[in-house]
Tab-separated table of C-alpha atoms in Angstrom:
chain	number	residue	atom	x	y	z
A	71	UNK	CA	86.316	132.096	75.461
A	72	UNK	CA	82.588	132.794	75.246
A	73	UNK	CA	80.908	132.903	78.650
A	74	UNK	CA	77.166	132.990	79.241
A	75	UNK	CA	75.603	135.929	81.121
A	76	UNK	CA	74.960	133.682	84.150
A	77	UNK	CA	78.595	132.549	84.284
A	78	UNK	CA	79.585	136.174	83.892
A	79	UNK	CA	77.449	136.996	86.897
A	80	UNK	CA	79.252	134.322	88.935
A	81	UNK	CA	82.675	135.581	87.886
A	82	UNK	CA	81.747	139.188	88.647
A	83	UNK	CA	80.839	138.088	92.173
A	84	UNK	CA	84.029	136.194	93.021
A	85	UNK	CA	86.406	139.207	93.358
A	86	UNK	CA	83.922	140.858	95.718
A	87	UNK	CA	84.268	138.184	98.397
A	88	UNK	CA	85.707	139.795	101.501
A	89	UNK	CA	87.564	137.589	103.959
A	90	UNK	CA	89.040	138.249	107.365
A	91	UNK	CA	92.297	140.182	107.564
A	92	UNK	CA	95.196	137.752	107.275
A	93	UNK	CA	98.697	137.668	105.854
A	94	UNK	CA	98.505	133.902	105.332
A	95	UNK	CA	97.520	133.008	101.742
A	96	UNK	CA	96.396	129.539	102.802
A	97	UNK	CA	94.043	130.913	105.459
A	98	UNK	CA	92.655	133.421	102.971
A	99	UNK	CA	92.111	130.706	100.368
A	100	UNK	CA	90.298	128.444	102.813
A	101	UNK	CA	88.005	131.199	104.039
A	102	UNK	CA	87.389	132.467	100.516
A	103	UNK	CA	86.318	128.984	99.406
A	104	UNK	CA	84.005	128.613	102.383
A	105	UNK	CA	82.299	131.967	101.799
A	106	UNK	CA	81.977	131.412	98.046
A	107	UNK	CA	80.364	127.998	98.407
A	108	UNK	CA	77.962	129.103	101.114
A	109	UNK	CA	76.803	132.246	99.305
A	110	UNK	CA	76.452	130.745	95.815
A	111	UNK	CA	74.948	127.373	96.752
A	112	UNK	CA	71.554	128.853	97.554
A	113	UNK	CA	68.935	127.620	99.982
A	114	UNK	CA	69.763	124.376	101.757
A	115	UNK	CA	67.227	121.599	101.322
A	116	UNK	CA	65.860	120.027	104.519
A	117	UNK	CA	66.695	116.388	105.208
A	118	UNK	CA	65.341	114.037	107.866
A	119	UNK	CA	68.398	113.699	110.105
A	120	UNK	CA	72.008	114.890	110.190
A	121	UNK	CA	74.411	113.102	112.535
A	122	UNK	CA	78.066	113.825	113.257
A	123	UNK	CA	80.370	111.030	114.395
A	124	UNK	CA	84.069	110.383	114.880
A	125	UNK	CA	85.465	107.156	113.474
A	126	UNK	CA	88.501	105.744	115.311
A	127	UNK	CA	91.695	105.514	113.268
A	128	UNK	CA	95.200	104.458	114.351
A	129	UNK	CA	96.287	107.652	116.089
A	130	UNK	CA	93.355	110.025	115.570
A	131	UNK	CA	89.657	110.158	114.762
A	132	UNK	CA	88.031	110.803	111.389
A	133	UNK	CA	85.012	113.163	111.578
A	134	UNK	CA	82.068	112.204	109.391
A	135	UNK	CA	78.599	113.594	108.859
A	136	UNK	CA	75.664	111.343	107.957
A	137	UNK	CA	72.732	112.780	105.998
A	138	UNK	CA	69.513	110.751	106.051
A	139	UNK	CA	66.891	111.835	103.511
A	140	UNK	CA	63.191	111.878	104.283
A	141	UNK	CA	61.342	108.617	103.821
A	142	UNK	CA	64.358	106.361	104.212
A	143	UNK	CA	63.780	103.089	106.033
A	144	UNK	CA	66.061	100.124	106.700
A	145	UNK	CA	68.204	98.681	103.920
A	146	UNK	CA	68.845	102.104	102.430
A	147	UNK	CA	71.425	102.730	99.694
A	148	UNK	CA	74.404	104.827	100.740
A	149	UNK	CA	76.897	107.163	99.112
A	150	UNK	CA	80.355	108.004	100.425
A	151	UNK	CA	81.048	111.650	99.538
A	152	UNK	CA	84.622	112.965	99.304
A	153	UNK	CA	84.837	116.736	98.962
A	154	UNK	CA	87.040	118.932	96.836
A	155	UNK	CA	89.128	121.976	97.712
A	156	UNK	CA	92.554	121.284	96.156
A	157	UNK	CA	93.462	118.924	99.048
A	158	UNK	CA	93.903	122.018	101.223
A	159	UNK	CA	90.376	123.359	101.788
A	160	UNK	CA	86.792	122.285	102.227
A	161	UNK	CA	84.702	120.371	104.711
A	162	UNK	CA	81.215	120.146	106.159
A	163	UNK	CA	80.172	123.719	105.463
A	164	UNK	CA	81.517	124.075	101.928
A	165	UNK	CA	79.580	121.031	100.703
A	166	UNK	CA	76.541	120.968	102.977
A	167	UNK	CA	74.126	122.137	100.256
A	168	UNK	CA	75.427	119.554	97.771
A	169	UNK	CA	75.192	116.712	100.298
A	170	UNK	CA	71.594	117.633	101.125
A	171	UNK	CA	70.603	117.786	97.451
A	172	UNK	CA	72.195	114.424	96.727
A	173	UNK	CA	70.557	112.740	99.709
A	174	UNK	CA	67.110	113.887	98.612
A	175	UNK	CA	67.610	113.268	94.885
A	176	UNK	CA	69.086	109.781	95.257
A	177	UNK	CA	67.181	108.630	98.350
A	178	UNK	CA	70.538	107.467	99.714
A	179	UNK	CA	72.222	108.030	103.050
A	180	UNK	CA	75.249	110.280	102.482
A	181	UNK	CA	78.435	109.651	104.482
A	182	UNK	CA	80.455	112.866	104.186
A	183	UNK	CA	84.125	112.510	105.177
A	184	UNK	CA	85.963	115.454	106.747
A	185	UNK	CA	89.428	114.127	105.959
A	186	UNK	CA	92.695	115.731	107.055
A	187	UNK	CA	93.990	118.487	104.761
A	188	UNK	CA	97.388	119.405	103.349
A	189	UNK	CA	99.832	121.000	103.888
A	190	UNK	CA	99.474	120.142	107.573
A	191	UNK	CA	98.636	116.562	106.582
A	192	UNK	CA	100.010	115.700	103.110
A	193	UNK	CA	99.430	112.469	101.186
A	194	UNK	CA	98.483	109.816	102.211
A	195	UNK	CA	96.683	111.253	105.287
A	196	UNK	CA	93.510	112.329	103.474
A	197	UNK	CA	93.287	109.116	101.465
A	198	UNK	CA	93.795	107.012	104.593
A	199	UNK	CA	90.968	108.888	106.340
A	200	UNK	CA	88.628	108.280	103.397
A	201	UNK	CA	89.520	104.587	103.344
A	202	UNK	CA	88.947	104.315	107.095
A	203	UNK	CA	85.523	105.932	106.749
A	204	UNK	CA	84.537	103.807	103.736
A	205	UNK	CA	85.551	100.556	105.429
A	206	UNK	CA	83.695	101.591	108.591
A	207	UNK	CA	80.537	102.244	106.583
A	208	UNK	CA	80.765	98.903	104.788
A	209	UNK	CA	81.432	96.944	107.970
A	210	UNK	CA	78.675	98.715	109.920
A	211	UNK	CA	76.096	98.854	107.140
A	212	UNK	CA	73.505	96.725	108.912
A	213	UNK	CA	73.705	98.771	112.123
A	214	UNK	CA	73.332	101.955	110.101
A	215	UNK	CA	70.280	100.665	108.223
A	216	UNK	CA	72.234	100.427	104.974
A	217	UNK	CA	72.155	97.723	102.324
A	218	UNK	CA	75.811	96.686	101.979
A	219	UNK	CA	75.140	95.733	98.348
A	220	UNK	CA	74.015	99.269	97.495
A	221	UNK	CA	76.942	101.533	98.330
A	222	UNK	CA	78.621	103.960	95.930
A	223	UNK	CA	81.088	106.828	96.058
A	224	UNK	CA	81.162	110.409	94.766
A	225	UNK	CA	84.116	112.796	94.715
A	226	UNK	CA	84.457	116.308	93.321
A	227	UNK	CA	87.716	117.900	92.172
A	228	UNK	CA	90.411	116.792	94.662
A	229	UNK	CA	87.745	114.520	96.134
A	230	UNK	CA	87.644	112.868	92.716
A	231	UNK	CA	91.369	112.205	93.043
A	232	UNK	CA	90.807	110.487	96.374
A	233	UNK	CA	87.737	108.574	95.197
A	234	UNK	CA	89.587	107.229	92.154
A	235	UNK	CA	92.415	105.937	94.331
A	236	UNK	CA	89.981	104.467	96.831
A	237	UNK	CA	87.975	102.531	94.259
A	238	UNK	CA	91.109	100.821	92.955
A	239	UNK	CA	91.355	99.361	96.467
A	240	UNK	CA	87.702	98.881	97.482
A	241	UNK	CA	85.919	98.982	94.140
A	242	UNK	CA	84.540	95.455	94.286
A	243	UNK	CA	82.604	96.502	97.388
A	244	UNK	CA	81.058	99.524	95.672
A	245	UNK	CA	78.314	99.619	93.044
A	246	UNK	CA	79.195	102.880	91.312
A	247	UNK	CA	81.450	105.906	91.272
A	248	UNK	CA	80.817	109.519	90.255
A	249	UNK	CA	83.747	111.844	89.612
A	250	UNK	CA	82.861	115.527	89.305
A	251	UNK	CA	85.559	117.531	87.463
A	252	UNK	CA	88.284	115.326	89.015
A	253	UNK	CA	91.891	116.448	89.473
A	254	UNK	CA	93.843	113.591	87.908
A	255	UNK	CA	97.328	114.871	87.044
A	256	UNK	CA	99.842	116.969	88.962
A	257	UNK	CA	101.776	118.051	85.846
A	258	UNK	CA	99.142	120.593	84.724
A	259	UNK	CA	100.374	120.362	81.124
A	260	UNK	CA	97.150	119.726	79.197
A	261	UNK	CA	95.657	121.974	76.543
A	262	UNK	CA	92.822	122.971	78.871
A	263	UNK	CA	95.328	124.002	81.548
A	264	UNK	CA	97.096	126.191	78.990
A	265	UNK	CA	93.805	127.676	77.798
A	266	UNK	CA	92.504	128.394	81.300
A	267	UNK	CA	95.782	128.914	83.167
A	268	UNK	CA	94.493	132.264	84.447
A	269	UNK	CA	91.000	131.018	85.235
A	270	UNK	CA	88.096	131.311	85.490
A	271	UNK	CA	87.829	130.064	89.112
A	272	UNK	CA	91.093	128.067	89.137
A	273	UNK	CA	94.516	129.258	88.062
A	274	UNK	CA	97.659	127.292	87.271
A	275	UNK	CA	99.904	128.978	89.851
A	276	UNK	CA	97.632	128.074	92.769
A	277	UNK	CA	96.932	124.618	91.369
A	278	UNK	CA	100.647	123.850	91.161
A	279	UNK	CA	101.143	125.059	94.723
A	280	UNK	CA	98.283	122.898	96.008
A	281	UNK	CA	99.741	119.761	94.422
A	282	UNK	CA	103.136	120.576	95.969
A	283	UNK	CA	101.532	120.869	99.400
A	284	UNK	CA	99.690	117.595	98.901
A	285	UNK	CA	102.652	115.612	97.529
A	286	UNK	CA	105.527	116.319	99.896
A	287	UNK	CA	108.135	114.009	98.317
A	288	UNK	CA	109.315	112.894	94.866
A	289	UNK	CA	108.209	109.375	95.737
A	290	UNK	CA	104.646	110.579	96.368
A	291	UNK	CA	104.623	112.365	92.996
A	292	UNK	CA	105.121	108.971	91.320
A	293	UNK	CA	102.544	107.110	93.407
A	294	UNK	CA	99.408	106.101	91.425
A	295	UNK	CA	97.315	106.349	94.606
A	296	UNK	CA	98.298	110.031	94.755
A	297	UNK	CA	98.118	110.813	91.026
A	298	UNK	CA	95.244	108.986	89.273
A	299	UNK	CA	96.732	109.531	85.797
A	300	UNK	CA	99.455	107.037	86.782
A	301	UNK	CA	97.015	104.232	87.588
A	302	UNK	CA	97.474	101.354	85.144
A	303	UNK	CA	94.768	98.947	86.296
A	304	UNK	CA	91.146	99.990	86.824
A	305	UNK	CA	89.669	96.480	86.742
A	306	UNK	CA	88.384	96.801	90.340
A	307	UNK	CA	86.754	100.171	89.603
A	308	UNK	CA	82.930	100.089	89.544
A	309	UNK	CA	80.809	101.675	86.770
A	310	UNK	CA	81.749	105.345	86.681
A	311	UNK	CA	80.206	108.660	85.657
A	312	UNK	CA	82.730	111.434	84.959
A	313	UNK	CA	81.327	114.972	84.868
A	314	UNK	CA	83.509	117.671	83.298
A	315	UNK	CA	82.962	121.377	82.662
A	316	UNK	CA	83.740	123.060	79.345
A	317	UNK	CA	85.623	126.101	80.698
A	318	UNK	CA	87.623	124.192	83.330
A	319	UNK	CA	91.403	123.678	83.319
A	320	UNK	CA	90.737	120.168	84.673
A	321	UNK	CA	88.548	119.245	81.685
A	322	UNK	CA	91.183	117.440	79.615
A	323	UNK	CA	92.622	115.362	82.434
A	324	UNK	CA	89.125	114.304	83.478
A	325	UNK	CA	88.403	113.126	79.952
A	326	UNK	CA	91.746	111.302	79.687
A	327	UNK	CA	91.165	109.616	83.043
A	328	UNK	CA	87.773	108.417	81.819
A	329	UNK	CA	89.401	106.999	78.694
A	330	UNK	CA	91.995	105.153	80.776
A	331	UNK	CA	89.147	103.546	82.702
A	332	UNK	CA	87.404	102.559	79.466
A	333	UNK	CA	90.665	101.021	78.247
A	334	UNK	CA	90.578	98.780	81.336
A	335	UNK	CA	87.206	97.506	80.205
A	336	UNK	CA	84.963	99.094	82.803
A	337	UNK	CA	81.717	100.928	82.111
A	338	UNK	CA	82.306	104.697	81.939
A	339	UNK	CA	80.071	107.578	80.947
A	340	UNK	CA	81.601	111.016	80.371
A	341	UNK	CA	79.243	113.990	80.613
A	342	UNK	CA	80.412	117.404	79.394
A	343	UNK	CA	78.563	120.404	80.818
A	344	UNK	CA	78.715	123.063	78.129
A	345	UNK	CA	79.480	126.651	79.175
A	346	UNK	CA	80.227	125.574	82.752
A	347	UNK	CA	83.252	126.425	84.909
A	348	UNK	CA	85.008	124.524	87.657
A	349	UNK	CA	82.967	124.414	90.843
A	350	UNK	CA	79.588	124.882	89.144
A	351	UNK	CA	78.057	122.382	91.566
A	352	UNK	CA	78.406	125.101	94.220
A	353	UNK	CA	76.608	127.741	92.161
A	354	UNK	CA	72.998	126.620	92.341
A	355	UNK	CA	71.666	130.046	93.320
A	356	UNK	CA	72.517	131.225	89.766
A	357	UNK	CA	73.033	128.159	87.555
A	358	UNK	CA	70.331	125.676	86.499
A	359	UNK	CA	73.079	123.217	85.558
A	360	UNK	CA	73.746	122.530	89.231
A	361	UNK	CA	70.351	120.855	89.557
A	362	UNK	CA	70.738	119.189	86.167
A	363	UNK	CA	73.934	117.529	87.380
A	364	UNK	CA	72.257	116.433	90.611
A	365	UNK	CA	69.486	114.823	88.555
A	366	UNK	CA	71.975	113.110	86.247
A	367	UNK	CA	73.870	111.715	89.224
A	368	UNK	CA	70.616	110.482	90.777
A	369	UNK	CA	69.656	108.729	87.533
A	370	UNK	CA	73.091	107.121	87.254
A	371	UNK	CA	72.905	106.036	90.889
A	372	UNK	CA	69.482	104.435	90.429
A	373	UNK	CA	70.576	102.610	87.266
A	374	UNK	CA	73.563	101.028	88.999
A	375	UNK	CA	71.800	100.164	92.258
A	376	UNK	CA	69.095	98.287	90.391
A	377	UNK	CA	71.506	96.019	88.541
């Protein structure tokens, strides 16, 4: 495995992250992820307005954050963003820099969903929260100054899992989908998982544990809405961009998922980022490819909103 000096710099940094004293591996993992993303993302771009709301669900409320870029008027496009973190981590602070960049680059309002996390809330809690938020955005588009015919969805890693499931249900109401190094299969038996089972960034032991926390029953492990690789019909899925990283254990399953979508006859573009590792979207302070991916997503978004 040949790694570039910049990737080497990232990997040298990761073991130096110091988290609070805890005996709970889950707490340590969550805090580690938060610190890593905040320190490697770089300077946060200013946006016009950030609002935080709670959307009513059946027995709880779903927190969301709305990012409005500068210069946006009425009838704005919108993007639903579903964050990664292995279903067990992540939220507003881990993805704040990415959400800001996307809002400014695409000119779209970003609806960021802070869905419930496993293991406290296993499948389908997180997916249900994302669906609640997406349906709320669609139904309230006019009030929010959004063009209901110009809404798309983006998900990274575990967020890509959730986005893929969501678009099989709501896809005809969405204009595009972007999946950034999506987690598509809970078996972890691809060649890329074998090659990168010990990292960098992700490792197979922790990945297997995260899936077990997310899928709490054998029935869930066979549910296509929980495991995208099991989905047979993508005909409702909108045009999709799948971004994968070369040195990422999730690379193969992302590419296979994209092929399954193509086999259903939908428009799919797969973009391989050479030399990159999982999570490179969080590493903008060091990697130029972070901005390159933002620009590619913005171009893809524009192309599909103008159709």
